[in-house]
PDB file of C-alpha atoms in Angstrom:
ATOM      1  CA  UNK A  28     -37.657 -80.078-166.244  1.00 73.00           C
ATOM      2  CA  UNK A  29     -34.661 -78.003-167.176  1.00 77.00           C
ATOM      3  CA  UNK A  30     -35.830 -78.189-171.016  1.00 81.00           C
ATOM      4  CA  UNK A  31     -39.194 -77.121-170.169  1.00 81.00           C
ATOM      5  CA  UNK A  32     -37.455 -74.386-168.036  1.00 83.00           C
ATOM      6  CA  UNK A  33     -35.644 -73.425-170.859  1.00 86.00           C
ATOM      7  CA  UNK A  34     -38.349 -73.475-173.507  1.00 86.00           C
ATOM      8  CA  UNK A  35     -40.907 -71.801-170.651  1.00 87.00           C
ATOM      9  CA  UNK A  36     -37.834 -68.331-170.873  1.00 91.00           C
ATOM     10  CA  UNK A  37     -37.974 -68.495-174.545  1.00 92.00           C
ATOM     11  CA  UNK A  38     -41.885 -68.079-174.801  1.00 93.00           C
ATOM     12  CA  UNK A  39     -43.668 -66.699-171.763  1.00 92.00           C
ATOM     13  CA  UNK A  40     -41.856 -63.792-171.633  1.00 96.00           C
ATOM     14  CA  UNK A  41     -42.687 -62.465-175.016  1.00 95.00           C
ATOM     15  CA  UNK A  42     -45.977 -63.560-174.725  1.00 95.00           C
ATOM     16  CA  UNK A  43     -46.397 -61.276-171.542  1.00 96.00           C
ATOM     17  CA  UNK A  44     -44.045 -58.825-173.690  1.00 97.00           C
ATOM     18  CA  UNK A  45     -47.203 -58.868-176.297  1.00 96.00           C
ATOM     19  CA  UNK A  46     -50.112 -59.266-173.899  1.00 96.00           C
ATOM     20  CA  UNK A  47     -49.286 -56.267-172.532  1.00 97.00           C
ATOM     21  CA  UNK A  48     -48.941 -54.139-176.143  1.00 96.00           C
ATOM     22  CA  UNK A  49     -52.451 -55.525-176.355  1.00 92.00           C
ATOM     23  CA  UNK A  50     -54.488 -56.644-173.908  1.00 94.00           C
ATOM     24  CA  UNK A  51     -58.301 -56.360-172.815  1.00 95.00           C
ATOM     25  CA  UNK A  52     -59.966 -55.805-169.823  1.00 96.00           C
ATOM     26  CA  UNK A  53     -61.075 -59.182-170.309  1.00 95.00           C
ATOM     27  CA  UNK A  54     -57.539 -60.310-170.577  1.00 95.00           C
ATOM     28  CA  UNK A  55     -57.008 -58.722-167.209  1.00 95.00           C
ATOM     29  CA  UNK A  56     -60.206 -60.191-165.779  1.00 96.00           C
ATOM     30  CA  UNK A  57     -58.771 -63.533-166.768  1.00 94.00           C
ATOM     31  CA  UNK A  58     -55.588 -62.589-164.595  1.00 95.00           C
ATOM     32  CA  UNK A  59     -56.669 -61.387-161.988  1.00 96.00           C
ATOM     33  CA  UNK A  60     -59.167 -64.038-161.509  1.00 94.00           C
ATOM     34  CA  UNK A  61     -56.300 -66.749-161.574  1.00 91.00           C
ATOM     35  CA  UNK A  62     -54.302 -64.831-159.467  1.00 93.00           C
ATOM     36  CA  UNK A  63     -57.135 -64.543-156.976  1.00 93.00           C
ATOM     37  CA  UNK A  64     -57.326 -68.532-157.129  1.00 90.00           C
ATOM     38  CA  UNK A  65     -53.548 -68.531-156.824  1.00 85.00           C
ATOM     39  CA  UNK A  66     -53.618 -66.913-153.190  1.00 88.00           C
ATOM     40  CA  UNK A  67     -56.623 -68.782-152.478  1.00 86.00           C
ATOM     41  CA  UNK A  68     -55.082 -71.720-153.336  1.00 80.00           C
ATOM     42  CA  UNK A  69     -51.972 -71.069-151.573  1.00 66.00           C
ATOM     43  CA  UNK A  70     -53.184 -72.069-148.000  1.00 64.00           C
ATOM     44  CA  UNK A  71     -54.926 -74.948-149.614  1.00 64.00           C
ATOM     45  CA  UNK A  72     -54.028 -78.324-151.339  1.00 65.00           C
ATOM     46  CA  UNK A  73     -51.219 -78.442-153.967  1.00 69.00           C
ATOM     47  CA  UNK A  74     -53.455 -79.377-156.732  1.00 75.00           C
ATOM     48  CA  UNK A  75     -55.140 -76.183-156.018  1.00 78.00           C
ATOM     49  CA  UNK A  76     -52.138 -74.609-155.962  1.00 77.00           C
ATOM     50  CA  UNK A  77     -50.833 -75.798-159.600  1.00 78.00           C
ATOM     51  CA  UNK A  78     -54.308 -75.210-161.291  1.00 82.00           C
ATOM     52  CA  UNK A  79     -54.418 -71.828-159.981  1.00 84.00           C
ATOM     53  CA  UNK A  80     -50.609 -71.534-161.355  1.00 84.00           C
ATOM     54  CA  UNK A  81     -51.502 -73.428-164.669  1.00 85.00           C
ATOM     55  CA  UNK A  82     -54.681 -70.734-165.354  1.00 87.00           C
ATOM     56  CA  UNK A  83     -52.638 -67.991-164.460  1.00 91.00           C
ATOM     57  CA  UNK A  84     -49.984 -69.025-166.869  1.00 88.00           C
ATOM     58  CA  UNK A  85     -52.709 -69.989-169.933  1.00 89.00           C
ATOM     59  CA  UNK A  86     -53.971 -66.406-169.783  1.00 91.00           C
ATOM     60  CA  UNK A  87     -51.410 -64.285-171.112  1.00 92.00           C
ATOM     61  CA  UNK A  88     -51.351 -67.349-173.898  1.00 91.00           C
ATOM     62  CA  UNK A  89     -55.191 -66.800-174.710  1.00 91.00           C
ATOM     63  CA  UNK A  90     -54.383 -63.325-174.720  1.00 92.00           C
ATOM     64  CA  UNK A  91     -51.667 -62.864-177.469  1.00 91.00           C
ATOM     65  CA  UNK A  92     -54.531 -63.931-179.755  1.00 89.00           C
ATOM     66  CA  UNK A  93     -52.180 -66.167-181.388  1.00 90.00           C
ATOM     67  CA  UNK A  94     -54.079 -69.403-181.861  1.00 91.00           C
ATOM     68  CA  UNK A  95     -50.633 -70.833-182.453  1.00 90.00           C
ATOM     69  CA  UNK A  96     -49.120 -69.509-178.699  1.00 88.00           C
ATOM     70  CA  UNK A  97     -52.883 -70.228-177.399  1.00 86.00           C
ATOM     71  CA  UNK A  98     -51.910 -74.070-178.578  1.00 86.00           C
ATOM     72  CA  UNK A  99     -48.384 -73.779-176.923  1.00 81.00           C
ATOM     73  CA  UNK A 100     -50.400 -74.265-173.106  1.00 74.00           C
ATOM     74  CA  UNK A 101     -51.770 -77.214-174.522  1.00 75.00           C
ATOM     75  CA  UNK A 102     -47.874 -78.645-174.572  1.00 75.00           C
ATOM     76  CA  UNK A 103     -46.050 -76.953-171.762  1.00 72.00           C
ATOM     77  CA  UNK A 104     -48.786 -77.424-169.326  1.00 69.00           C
ATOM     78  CA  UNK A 105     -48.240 -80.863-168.352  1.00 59.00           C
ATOM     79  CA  UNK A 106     -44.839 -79.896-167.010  1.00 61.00           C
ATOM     80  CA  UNK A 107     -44.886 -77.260-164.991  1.00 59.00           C
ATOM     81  CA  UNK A 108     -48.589 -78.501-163.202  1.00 57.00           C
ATOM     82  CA  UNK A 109     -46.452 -81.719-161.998  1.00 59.00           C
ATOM     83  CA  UNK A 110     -43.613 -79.126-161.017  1.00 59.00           C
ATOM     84  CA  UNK A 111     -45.902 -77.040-158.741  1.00 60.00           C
ATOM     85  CA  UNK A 112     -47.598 -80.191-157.166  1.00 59.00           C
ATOM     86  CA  UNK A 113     -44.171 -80.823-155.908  1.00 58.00           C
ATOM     87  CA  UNK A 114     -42.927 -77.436-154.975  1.00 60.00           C
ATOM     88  CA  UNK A 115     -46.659 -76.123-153.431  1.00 53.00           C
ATOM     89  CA  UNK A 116     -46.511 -79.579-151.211  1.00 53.00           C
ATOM     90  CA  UNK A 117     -43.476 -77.921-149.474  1.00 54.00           C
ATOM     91  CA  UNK A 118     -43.832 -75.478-146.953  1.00 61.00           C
ATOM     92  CA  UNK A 119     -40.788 -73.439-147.365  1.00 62.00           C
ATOM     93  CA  UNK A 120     -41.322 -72.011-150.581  1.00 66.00           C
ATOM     94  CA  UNK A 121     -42.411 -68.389-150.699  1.00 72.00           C
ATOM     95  CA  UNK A 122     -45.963 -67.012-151.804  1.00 80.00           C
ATOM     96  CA  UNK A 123     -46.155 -67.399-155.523  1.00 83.00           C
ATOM     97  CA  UNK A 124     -48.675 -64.435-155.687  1.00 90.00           C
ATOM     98  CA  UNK A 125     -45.942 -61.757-156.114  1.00 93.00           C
ATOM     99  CA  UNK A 126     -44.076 -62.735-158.356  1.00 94.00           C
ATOM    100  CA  UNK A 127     -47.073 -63.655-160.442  1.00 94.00           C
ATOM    101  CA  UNK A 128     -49.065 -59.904-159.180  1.00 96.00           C
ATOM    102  CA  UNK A 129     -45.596 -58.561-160.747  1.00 97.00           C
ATOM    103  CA  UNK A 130     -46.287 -59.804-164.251  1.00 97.00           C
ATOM    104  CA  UNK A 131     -50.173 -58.578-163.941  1.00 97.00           C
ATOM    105  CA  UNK A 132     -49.010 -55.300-162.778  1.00 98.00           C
ATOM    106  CA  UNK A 133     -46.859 -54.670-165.762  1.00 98.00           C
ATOM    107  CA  UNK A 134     -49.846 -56.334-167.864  1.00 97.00           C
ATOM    108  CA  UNK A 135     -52.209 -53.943-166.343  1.00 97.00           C
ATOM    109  CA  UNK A 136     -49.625 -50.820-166.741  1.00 98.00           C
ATOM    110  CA  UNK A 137     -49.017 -52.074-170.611  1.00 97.00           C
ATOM    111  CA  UNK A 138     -45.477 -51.508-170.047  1.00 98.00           C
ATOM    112  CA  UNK A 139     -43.723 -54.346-172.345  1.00 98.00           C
ATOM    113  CA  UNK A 140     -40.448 -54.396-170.863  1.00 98.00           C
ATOM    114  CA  UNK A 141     -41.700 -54.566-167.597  1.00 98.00           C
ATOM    115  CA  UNK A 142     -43.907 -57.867-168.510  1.00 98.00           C
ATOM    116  CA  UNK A 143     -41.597 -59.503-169.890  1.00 97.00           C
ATOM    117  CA  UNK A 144     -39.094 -59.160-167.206  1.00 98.00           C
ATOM    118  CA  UNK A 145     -41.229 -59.730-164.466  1.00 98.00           C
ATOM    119  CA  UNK A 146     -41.970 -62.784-166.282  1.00 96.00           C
ATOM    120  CA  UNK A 147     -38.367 -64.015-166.651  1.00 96.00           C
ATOM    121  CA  UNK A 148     -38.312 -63.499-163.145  1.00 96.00           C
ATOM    122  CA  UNK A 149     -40.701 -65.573-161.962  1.00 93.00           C
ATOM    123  CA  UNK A 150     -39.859 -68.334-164.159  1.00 90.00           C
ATOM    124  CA  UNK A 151     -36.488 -67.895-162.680  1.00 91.00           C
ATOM    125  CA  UNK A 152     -38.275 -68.313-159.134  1.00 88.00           C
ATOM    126  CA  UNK A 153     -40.421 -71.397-160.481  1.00 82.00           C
ATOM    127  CA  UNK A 154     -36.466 -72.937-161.450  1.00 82.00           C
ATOM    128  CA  UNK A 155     -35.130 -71.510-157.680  1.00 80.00           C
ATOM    129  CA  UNK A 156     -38.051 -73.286-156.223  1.00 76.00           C
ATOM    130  CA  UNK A 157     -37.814 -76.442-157.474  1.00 74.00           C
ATOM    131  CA  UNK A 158     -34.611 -76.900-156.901  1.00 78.00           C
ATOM    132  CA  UNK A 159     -34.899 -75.848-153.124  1.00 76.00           C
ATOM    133  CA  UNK A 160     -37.277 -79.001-152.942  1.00 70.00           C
ATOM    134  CA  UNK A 161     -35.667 -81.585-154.870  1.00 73.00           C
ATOM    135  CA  UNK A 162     -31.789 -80.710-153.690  1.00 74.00           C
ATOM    136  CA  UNK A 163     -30.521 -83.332-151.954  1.00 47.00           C
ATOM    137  CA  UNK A 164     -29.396 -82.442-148.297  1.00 50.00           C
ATOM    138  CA  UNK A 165     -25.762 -82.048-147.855  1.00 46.00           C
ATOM    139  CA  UNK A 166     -24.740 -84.952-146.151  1.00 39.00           C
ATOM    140  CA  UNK A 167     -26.569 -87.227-148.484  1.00 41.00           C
ATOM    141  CA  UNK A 168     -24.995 -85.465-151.214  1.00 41.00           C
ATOM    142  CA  UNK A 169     -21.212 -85.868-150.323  1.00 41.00           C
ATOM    143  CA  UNK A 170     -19.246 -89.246-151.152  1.00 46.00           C
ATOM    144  CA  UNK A 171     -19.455 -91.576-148.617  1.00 44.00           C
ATOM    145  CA  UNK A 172     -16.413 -93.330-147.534  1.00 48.00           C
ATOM    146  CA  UNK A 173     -14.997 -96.820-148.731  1.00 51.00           C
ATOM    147  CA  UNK A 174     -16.109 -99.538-146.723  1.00 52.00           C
ATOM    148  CA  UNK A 175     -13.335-100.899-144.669  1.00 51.00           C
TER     149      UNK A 175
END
């Protein structure tokens, strides 16, 4: 997950970067629509919850009119819809529909720098949140004594 972490901050954020040099009204529809699914979805199931996060994600994608970053989904989506099953189960993770409205904002403003940060920082959040539900609790974390 770290890899796919690592590889998501390399890529989505210069997508977004690009998207938002370029982008449609139908590249906005496509946004908004999975962000309207995402907040939807957040009250719901956490299937619902990573599809809504996995479309919102594929847009900017479809909308560098790369076919080549189009294609990238196609391999990073496996990861992070697995990832958000786990962290939308929990119930003490934040609304994802900020930090994701942040990246349509800038999108919508076609402000580059802006996209691309908002981007890197909700992939930041996506890393923050998964490790807030797969941490270990303290005490099962520390040594435990010898055995007498």
């Amino acid at each position: 997950m770290r890899d796919l972490a690592d590889v998501r901050s390399v890529i989505e954020p210069a997508a977004a970067r690009r998207v938002a040099l370029h982008r449609t009204e139908q590249d906005l529809h496509a946004l908004r629509t999975a962000l309207a699914a995402m907040a939807r979805a957040h009250t719901h199931s956490s299937a619902d919850a990573a599809e809504a996060d996995a479309s919102f994600h594929r847009a900017p994608f479809n909308a560098t009119g790369n076919d080549m970053l189009a294609r990238m989904d196609l391999l990073l989506e496996p990861g992070p819809r697995v990832r958000d099953r786990v962290v939308h189960a929990h119930e003490q993770i934040d609304d994802p529909v900020p930090s994701h409205r942040a990246v349509l904002d800038a999108v919508r403003d076609q402000d580059p720098a802006r996209a691309e940060l908002a981007m890197l920082d909700l992939l930041a959040k996506a890393v923050h949140d998964l490790d807030q539900v797969t941490r270990a609790p303290d005490s099962a974390r520390r040594p435990r004594p010898p055995a007498p």
